[in-house]
PDB file of C-alpha atoms in Angstrom:
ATOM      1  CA  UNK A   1       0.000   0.000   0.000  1.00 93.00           C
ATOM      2  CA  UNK A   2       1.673   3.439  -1.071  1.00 94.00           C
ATOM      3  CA  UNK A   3       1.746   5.766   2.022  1.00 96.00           C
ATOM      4  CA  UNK A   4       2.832   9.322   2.119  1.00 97.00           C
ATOM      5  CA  UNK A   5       3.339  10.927   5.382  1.00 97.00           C
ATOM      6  CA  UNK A   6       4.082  14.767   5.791  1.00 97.00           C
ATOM      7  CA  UNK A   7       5.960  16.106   8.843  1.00 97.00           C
ATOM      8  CA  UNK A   8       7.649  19.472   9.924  1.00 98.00           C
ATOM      9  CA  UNK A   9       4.823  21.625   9.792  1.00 97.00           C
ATOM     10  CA  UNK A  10       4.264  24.241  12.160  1.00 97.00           C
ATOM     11  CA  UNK A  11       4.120  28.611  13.203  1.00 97.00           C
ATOM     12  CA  UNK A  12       6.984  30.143  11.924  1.00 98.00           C
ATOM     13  CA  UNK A  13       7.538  34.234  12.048  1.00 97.00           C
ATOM     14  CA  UNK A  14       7.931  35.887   8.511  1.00 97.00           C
ATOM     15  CA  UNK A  15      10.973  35.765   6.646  1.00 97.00           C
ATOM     16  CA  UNK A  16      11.877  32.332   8.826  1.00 98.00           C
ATOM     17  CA  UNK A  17      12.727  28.994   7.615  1.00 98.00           C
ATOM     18  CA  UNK A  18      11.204  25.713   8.202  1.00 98.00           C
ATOM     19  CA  UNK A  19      12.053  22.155   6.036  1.00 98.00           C
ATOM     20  CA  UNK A  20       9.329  20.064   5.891  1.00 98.00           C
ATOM     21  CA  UNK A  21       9.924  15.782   5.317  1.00 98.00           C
ATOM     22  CA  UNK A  22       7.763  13.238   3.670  1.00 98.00           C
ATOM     23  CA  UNK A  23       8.423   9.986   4.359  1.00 98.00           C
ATOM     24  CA  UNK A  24       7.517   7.379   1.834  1.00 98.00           C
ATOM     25  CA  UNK A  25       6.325   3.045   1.658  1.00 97.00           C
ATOM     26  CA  UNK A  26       5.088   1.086  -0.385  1.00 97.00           C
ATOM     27  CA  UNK A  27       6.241   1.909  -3.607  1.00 96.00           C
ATOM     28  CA  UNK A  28       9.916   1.882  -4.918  1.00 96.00           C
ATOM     29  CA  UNK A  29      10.416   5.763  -4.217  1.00 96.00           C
ATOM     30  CA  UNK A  30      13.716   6.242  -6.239  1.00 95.00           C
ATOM     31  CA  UNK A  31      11.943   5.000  -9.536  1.00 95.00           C
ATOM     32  CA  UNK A  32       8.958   8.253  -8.995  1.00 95.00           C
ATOM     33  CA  UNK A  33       9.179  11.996  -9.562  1.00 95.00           C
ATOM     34  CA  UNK A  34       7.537  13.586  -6.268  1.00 97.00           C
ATOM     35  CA  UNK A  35       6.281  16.751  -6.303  1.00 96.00           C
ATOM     36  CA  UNK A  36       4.955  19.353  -3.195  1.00 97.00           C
ATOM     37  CA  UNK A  37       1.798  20.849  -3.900  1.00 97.00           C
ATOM     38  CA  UNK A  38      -0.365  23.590  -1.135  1.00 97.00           C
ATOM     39  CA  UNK A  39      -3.616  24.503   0.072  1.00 94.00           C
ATOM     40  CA  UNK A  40      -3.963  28.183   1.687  1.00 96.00           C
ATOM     41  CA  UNK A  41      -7.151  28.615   3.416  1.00 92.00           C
ATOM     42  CA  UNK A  42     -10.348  28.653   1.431  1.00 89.00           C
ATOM     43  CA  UNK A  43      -8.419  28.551  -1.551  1.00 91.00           C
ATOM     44  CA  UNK A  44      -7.704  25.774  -4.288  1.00 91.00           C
ATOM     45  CA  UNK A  45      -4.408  23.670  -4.472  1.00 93.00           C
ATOM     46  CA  UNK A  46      -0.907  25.077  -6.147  1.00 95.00           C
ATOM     47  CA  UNK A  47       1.823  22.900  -7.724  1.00 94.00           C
ATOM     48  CA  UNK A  48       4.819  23.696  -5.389  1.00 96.00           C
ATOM     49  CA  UNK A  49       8.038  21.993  -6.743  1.00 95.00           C
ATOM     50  CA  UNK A  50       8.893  18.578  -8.414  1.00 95.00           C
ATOM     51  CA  UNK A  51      11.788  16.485  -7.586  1.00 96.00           C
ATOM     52  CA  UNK A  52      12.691  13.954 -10.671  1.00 94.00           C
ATOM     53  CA  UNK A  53      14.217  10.546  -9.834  1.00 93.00           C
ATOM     54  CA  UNK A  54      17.588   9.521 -10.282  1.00 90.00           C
ATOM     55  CA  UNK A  55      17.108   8.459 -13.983  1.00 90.00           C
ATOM     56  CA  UNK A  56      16.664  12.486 -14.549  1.00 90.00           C
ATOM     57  CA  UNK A  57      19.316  13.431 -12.641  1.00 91.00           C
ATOM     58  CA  UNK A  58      17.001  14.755  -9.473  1.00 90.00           C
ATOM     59  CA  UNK A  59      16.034  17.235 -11.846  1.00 94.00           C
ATOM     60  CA  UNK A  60      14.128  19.785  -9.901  1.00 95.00           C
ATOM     61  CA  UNK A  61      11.455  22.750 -10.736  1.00 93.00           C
ATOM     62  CA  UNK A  62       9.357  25.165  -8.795  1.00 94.00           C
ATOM     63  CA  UNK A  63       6.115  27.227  -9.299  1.00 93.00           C
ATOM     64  CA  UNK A  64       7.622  31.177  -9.749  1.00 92.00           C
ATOM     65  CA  UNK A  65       5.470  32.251  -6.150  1.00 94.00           C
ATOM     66  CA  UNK A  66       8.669  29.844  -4.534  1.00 96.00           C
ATOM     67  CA  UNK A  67      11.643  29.970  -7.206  1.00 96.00           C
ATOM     68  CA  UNK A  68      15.016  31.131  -5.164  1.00 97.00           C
ATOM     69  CA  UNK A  69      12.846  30.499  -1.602  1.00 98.00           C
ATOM     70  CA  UNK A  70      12.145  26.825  -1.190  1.00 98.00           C
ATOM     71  CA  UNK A  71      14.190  24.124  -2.222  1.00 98.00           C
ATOM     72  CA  UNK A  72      12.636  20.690  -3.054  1.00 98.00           C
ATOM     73  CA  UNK A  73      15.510  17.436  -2.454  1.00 97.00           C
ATOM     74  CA  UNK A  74      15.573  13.954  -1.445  1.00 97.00           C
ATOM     75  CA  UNK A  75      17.304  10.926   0.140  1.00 97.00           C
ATOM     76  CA  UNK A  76      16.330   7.620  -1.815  1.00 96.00           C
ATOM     77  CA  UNK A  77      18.190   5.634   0.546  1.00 96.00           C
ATOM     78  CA  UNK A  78      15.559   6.689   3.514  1.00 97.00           C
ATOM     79  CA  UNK A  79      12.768   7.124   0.693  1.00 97.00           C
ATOM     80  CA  UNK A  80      12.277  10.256   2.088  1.00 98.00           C
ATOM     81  CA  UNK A  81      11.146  13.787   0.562  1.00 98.00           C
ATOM     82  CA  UNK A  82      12.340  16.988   1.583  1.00 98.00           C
ATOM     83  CA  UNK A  83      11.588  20.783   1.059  1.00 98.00           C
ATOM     84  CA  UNK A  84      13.248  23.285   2.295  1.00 98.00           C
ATOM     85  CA  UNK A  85      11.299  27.110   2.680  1.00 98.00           C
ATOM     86  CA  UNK A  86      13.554  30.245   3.604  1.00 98.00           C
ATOM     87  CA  UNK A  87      12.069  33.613   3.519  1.00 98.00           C
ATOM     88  CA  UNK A  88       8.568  32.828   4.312  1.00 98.00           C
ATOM     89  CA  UNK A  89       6.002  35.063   3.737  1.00 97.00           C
ATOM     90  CA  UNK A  90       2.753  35.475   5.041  1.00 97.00           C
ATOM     91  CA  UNK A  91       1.212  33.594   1.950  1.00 96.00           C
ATOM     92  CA  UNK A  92       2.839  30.787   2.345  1.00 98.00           C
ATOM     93  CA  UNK A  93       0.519  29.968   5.020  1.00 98.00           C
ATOM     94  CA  UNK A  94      -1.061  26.790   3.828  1.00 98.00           C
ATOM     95  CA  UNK A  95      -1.625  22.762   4.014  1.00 96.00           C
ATOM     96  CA  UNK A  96       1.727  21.307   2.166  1.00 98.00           C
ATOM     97  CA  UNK A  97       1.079  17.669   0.609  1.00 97.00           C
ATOM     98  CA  UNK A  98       3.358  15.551  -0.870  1.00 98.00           C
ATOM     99  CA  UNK A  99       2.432  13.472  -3.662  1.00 97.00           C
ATOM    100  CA  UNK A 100       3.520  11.099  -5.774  1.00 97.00           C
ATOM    101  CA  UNK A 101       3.451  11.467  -9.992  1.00 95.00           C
ATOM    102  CA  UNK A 102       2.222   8.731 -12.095  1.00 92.00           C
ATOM    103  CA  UNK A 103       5.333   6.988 -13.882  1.00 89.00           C
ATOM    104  CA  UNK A 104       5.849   8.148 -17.982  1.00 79.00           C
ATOM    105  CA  UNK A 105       4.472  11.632 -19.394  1.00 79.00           C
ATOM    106  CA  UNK A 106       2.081  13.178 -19.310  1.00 83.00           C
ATOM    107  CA  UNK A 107       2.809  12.992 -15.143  1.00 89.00           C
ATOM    108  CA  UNK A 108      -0.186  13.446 -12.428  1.00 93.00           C
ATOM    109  CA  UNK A 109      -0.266  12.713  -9.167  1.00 95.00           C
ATOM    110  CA  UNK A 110      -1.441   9.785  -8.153  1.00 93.00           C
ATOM    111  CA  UNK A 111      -1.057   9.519  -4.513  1.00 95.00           C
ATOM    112  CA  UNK A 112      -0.891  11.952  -1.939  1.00 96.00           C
ATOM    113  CA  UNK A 113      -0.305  12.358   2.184  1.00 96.00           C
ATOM    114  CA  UNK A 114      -2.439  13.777   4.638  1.00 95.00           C
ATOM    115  CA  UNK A 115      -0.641  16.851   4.826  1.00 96.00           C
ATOM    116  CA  UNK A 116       1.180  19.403   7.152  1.00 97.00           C
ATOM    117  CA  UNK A 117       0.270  22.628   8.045  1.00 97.00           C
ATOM    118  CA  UNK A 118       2.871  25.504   7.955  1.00 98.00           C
ATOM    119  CA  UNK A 119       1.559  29.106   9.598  1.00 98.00           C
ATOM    120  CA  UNK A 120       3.523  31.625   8.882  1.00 98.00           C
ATOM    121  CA  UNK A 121       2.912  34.612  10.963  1.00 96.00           C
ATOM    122  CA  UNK A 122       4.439  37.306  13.747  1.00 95.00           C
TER     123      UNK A 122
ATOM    124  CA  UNK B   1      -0.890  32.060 -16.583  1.00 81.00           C
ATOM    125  CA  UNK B   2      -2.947  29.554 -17.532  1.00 87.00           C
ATOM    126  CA  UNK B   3      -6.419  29.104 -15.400  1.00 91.00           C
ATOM    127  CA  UNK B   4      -8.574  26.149 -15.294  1.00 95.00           C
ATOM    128  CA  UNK B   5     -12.464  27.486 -14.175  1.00 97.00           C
ATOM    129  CA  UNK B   6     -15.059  25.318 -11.967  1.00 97.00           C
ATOM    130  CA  UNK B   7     -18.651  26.422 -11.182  1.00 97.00           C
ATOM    131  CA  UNK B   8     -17.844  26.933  -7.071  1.00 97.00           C
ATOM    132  CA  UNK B   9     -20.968  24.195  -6.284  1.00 97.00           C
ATOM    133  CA  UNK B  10     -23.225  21.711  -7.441  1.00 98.00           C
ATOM    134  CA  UNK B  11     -26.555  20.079  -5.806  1.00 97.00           C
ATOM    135  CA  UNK B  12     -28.272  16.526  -6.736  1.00 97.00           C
ATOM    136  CA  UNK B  13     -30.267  14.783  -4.723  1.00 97.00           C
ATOM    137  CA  UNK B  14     -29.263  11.294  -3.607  1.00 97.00           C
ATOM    138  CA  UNK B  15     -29.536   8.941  -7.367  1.00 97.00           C
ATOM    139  CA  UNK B  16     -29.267  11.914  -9.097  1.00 97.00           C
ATOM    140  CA  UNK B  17     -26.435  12.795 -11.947  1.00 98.00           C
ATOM    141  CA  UNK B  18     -24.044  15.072 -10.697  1.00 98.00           C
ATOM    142  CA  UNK B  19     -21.991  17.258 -13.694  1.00 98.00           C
ATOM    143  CA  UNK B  20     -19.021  19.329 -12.483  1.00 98.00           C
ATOM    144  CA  UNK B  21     -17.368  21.290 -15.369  1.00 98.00           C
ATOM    145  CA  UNK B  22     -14.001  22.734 -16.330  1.00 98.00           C
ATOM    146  CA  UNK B  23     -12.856  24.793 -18.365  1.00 97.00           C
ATOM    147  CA  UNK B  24      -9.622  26.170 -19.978  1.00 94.00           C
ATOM    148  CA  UNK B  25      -8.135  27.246 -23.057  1.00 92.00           C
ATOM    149  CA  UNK B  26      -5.298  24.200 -23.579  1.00 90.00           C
ATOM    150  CA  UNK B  27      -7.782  21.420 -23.171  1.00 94.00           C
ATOM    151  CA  UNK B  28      -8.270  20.439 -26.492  1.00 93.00           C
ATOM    152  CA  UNK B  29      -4.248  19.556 -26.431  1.00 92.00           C
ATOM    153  CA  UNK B  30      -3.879  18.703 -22.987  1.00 93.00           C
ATOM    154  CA  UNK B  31      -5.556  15.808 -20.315  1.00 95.00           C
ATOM    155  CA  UNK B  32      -7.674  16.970 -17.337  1.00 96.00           C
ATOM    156  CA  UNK B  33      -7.397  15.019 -14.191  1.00 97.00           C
ATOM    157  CA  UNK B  34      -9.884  14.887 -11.372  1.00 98.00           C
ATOM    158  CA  UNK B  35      -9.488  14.517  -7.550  1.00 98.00           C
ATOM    159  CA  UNK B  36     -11.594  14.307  -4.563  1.00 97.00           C
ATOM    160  CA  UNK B  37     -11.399  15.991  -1.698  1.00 94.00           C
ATOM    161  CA  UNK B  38     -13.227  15.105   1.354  1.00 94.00           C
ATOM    162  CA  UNK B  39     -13.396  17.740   4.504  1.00 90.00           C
ATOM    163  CA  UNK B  40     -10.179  17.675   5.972  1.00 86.00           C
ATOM    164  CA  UNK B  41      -8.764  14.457   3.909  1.00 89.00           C
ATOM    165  CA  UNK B  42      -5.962  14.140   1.307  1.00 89.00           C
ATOM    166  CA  UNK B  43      -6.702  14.627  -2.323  1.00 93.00           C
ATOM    167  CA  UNK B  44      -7.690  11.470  -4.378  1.00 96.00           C
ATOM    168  CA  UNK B  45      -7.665  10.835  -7.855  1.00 96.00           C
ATOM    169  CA  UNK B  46     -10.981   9.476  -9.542  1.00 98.00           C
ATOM    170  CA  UNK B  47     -10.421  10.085 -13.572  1.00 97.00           C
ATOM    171  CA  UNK B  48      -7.141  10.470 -15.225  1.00 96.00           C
ATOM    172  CA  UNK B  49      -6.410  11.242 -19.029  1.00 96.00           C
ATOM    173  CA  UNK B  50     -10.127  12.227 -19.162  1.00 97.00           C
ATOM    174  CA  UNK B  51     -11.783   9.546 -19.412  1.00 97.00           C
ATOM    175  CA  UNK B  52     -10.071   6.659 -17.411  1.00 97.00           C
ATOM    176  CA  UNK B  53     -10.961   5.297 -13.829  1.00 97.00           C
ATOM    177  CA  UNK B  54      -8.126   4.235 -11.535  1.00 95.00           C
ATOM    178  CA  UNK B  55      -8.890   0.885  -9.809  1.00 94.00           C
ATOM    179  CA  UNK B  56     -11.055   1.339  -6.633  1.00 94.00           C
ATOM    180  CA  UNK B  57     -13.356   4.120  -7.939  1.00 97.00           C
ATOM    181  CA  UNK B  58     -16.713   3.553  -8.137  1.00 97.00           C
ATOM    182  CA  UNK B  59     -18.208   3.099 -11.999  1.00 97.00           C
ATOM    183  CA  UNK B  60     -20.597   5.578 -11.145  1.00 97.00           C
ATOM    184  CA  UNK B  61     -17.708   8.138 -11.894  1.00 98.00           C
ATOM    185  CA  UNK B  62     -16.932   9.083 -15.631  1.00 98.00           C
ATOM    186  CA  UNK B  63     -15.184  11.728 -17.819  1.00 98.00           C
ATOM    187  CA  UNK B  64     -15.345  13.069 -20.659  1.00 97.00           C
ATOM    188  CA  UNK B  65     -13.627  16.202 -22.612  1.00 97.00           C
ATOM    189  CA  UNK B  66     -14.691  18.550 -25.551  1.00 96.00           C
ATOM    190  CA  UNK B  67     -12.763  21.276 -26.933  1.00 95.00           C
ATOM    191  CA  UNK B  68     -11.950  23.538 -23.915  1.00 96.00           C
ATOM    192  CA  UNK B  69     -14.293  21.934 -21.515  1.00 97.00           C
ATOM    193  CA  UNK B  70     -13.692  18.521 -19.477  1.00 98.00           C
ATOM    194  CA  UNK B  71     -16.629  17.257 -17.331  1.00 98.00           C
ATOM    195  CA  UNK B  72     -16.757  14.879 -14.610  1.00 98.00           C
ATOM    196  CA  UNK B  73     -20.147  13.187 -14.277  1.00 98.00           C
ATOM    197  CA  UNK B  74     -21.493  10.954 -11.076  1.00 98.00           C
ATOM    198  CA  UNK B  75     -24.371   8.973 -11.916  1.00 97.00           C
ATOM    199  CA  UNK B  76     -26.277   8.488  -9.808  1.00 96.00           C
ATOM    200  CA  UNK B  77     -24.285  10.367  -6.727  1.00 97.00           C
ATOM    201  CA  UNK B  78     -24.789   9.174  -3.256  1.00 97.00           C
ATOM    202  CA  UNK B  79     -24.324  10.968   0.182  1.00 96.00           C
ATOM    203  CA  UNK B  80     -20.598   9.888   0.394  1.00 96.00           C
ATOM    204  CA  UNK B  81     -19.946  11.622  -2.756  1.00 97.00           C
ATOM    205  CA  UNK B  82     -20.100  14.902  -1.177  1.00 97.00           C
ATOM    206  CA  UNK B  83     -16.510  16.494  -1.825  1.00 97.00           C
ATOM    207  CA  UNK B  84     -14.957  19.235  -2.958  1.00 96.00           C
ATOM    208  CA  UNK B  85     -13.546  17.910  -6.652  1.00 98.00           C
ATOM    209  CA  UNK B  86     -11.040  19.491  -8.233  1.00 97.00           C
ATOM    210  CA  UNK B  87     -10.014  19.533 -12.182  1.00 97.00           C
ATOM    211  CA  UNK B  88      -6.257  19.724 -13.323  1.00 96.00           C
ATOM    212  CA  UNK B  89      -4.465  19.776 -16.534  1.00 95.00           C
ATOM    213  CA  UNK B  90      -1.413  21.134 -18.131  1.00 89.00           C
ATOM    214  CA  UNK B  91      -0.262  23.942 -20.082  1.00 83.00           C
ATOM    215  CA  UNK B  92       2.881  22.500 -21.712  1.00 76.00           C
ATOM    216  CA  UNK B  93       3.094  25.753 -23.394  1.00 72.00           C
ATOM    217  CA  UNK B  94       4.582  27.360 -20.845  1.00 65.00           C
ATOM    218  CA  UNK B  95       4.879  24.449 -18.289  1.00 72.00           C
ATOM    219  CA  UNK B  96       1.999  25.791 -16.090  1.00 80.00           C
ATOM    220  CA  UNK B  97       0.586  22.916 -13.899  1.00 88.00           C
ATOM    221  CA  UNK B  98      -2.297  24.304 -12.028  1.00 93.00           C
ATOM    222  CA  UNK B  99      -5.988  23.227 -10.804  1.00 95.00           C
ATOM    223  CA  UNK B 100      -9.291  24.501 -10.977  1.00 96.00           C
ATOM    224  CA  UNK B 101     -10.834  26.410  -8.073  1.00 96.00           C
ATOM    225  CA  UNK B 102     -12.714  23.401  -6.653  1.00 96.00           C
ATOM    226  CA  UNK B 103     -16.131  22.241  -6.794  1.00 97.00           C
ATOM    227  CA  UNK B 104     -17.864  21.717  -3.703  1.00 97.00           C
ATOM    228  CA  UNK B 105     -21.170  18.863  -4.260  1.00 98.00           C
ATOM    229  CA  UNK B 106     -23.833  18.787  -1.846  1.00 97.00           C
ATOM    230  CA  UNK B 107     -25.656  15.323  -2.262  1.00 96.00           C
ATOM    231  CA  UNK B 108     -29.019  15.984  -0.286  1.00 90.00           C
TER     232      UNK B 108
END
């Protein structure tokens, strides 16, 4: 059974840092592109950052809200998911769930955690 | 950037079909996806590439796509259908990935 679990989250002051981990079973992680996607209150999901798998070089990409902020990594040998948020902002306030893209283009996710909230605020 | 639109709700009684709509300008060239979300729970999916089912959801769910409108239908929608479902596609364009603004169903 593919589980995702999201931890790290918590209240954080503005222009803080947090890193937030998703830990991974189930599923042969290093083979999967994982990506972080958010939920800010009342509003509708946003594509965070992708991490490719080894194949593609750990390739990584981020939506422009979090380019040269956050930094999405991982560590296939503790199938674990990582991102990394410096300079936090108010409106990054949101539910951050990690989920897993289906293998071969065109990618979606398939399966995702429960979740971790991240407050950012003074 | 690209932007996917959703009516914000929908209301069928119980046996009812249920239609949620989206809409956006690279649909003819691109997939939609569809996931539920259930108060407080973790997104699933329930139609990929438009049309297809992934094992474990109900046949009662379908999809379907027409020029710049993809439409998830739930014949037939019972109370545990109520969800917030949310469309997603591609813009490969300019490498947008983004999601409709959600679609809350009230089954009642």
């Amino acid at each position: 059974e593919v589980q995702l679990v999201e931890s790290g989250g918590g209240l954080v002051q503005p222009g803080g840092s947090l890193r937030l981990s998703c830990a991974a079973s189930g599923f042969i992680f290093s083979n999967y592109y994982m990506d972080w996607v958010r939920q800010a209150p009342g509003k509708r999901l946003e594509w965070v950052g992708r991490s490719r798998n080894k194949a593609h070089t750990y390739a990584t990409e981020y939506a422009s809200p979090v380019k040269g902020r956050f930094t999405v990594s991982r560590d296939d040998s503790k199938n674990s998911l990582f991102l990394q948020m410096n300079s936090l902002k108010t409106d990054d306030t949101a539910v951050y769930y990690c989920a897993r893209l289906s293998t071969g283009d065109p990618y979606y996710f398939d399966y995702w955690g429960q979740g971790t909230v991240v407050t950012v605020s003074s | 950037s690209y932007e996917l639109t959703q009516p914000p709700s929908v209301s069928v009684s119980p046996g009812q079909t249920a239609r949620i709509t989206c809409s956006g300008d690279a649909l003819p060239k691109e997939y939609a996806y569809w996931y539920q979300q259930k108060s407080g729970q973790a997104p699933v999916l329930v139609i990929y590439e438009d049309t297809k089912r992934p094992s474990g959801i109900p046949e009662r769910f379908s999809g379907s796509s027409s020029g710049t409108m993809a439409t998830l239908t739930i014949s037939g929608a019972q109370v545990e259908d109520e969800a917030d479902y949310y469309c997603y596609s591609t813009d490969s364009s300019d490498n947008d990935r983004v999601f409709g603004g959600g679609t809350k169903l009230t089954v009642l």
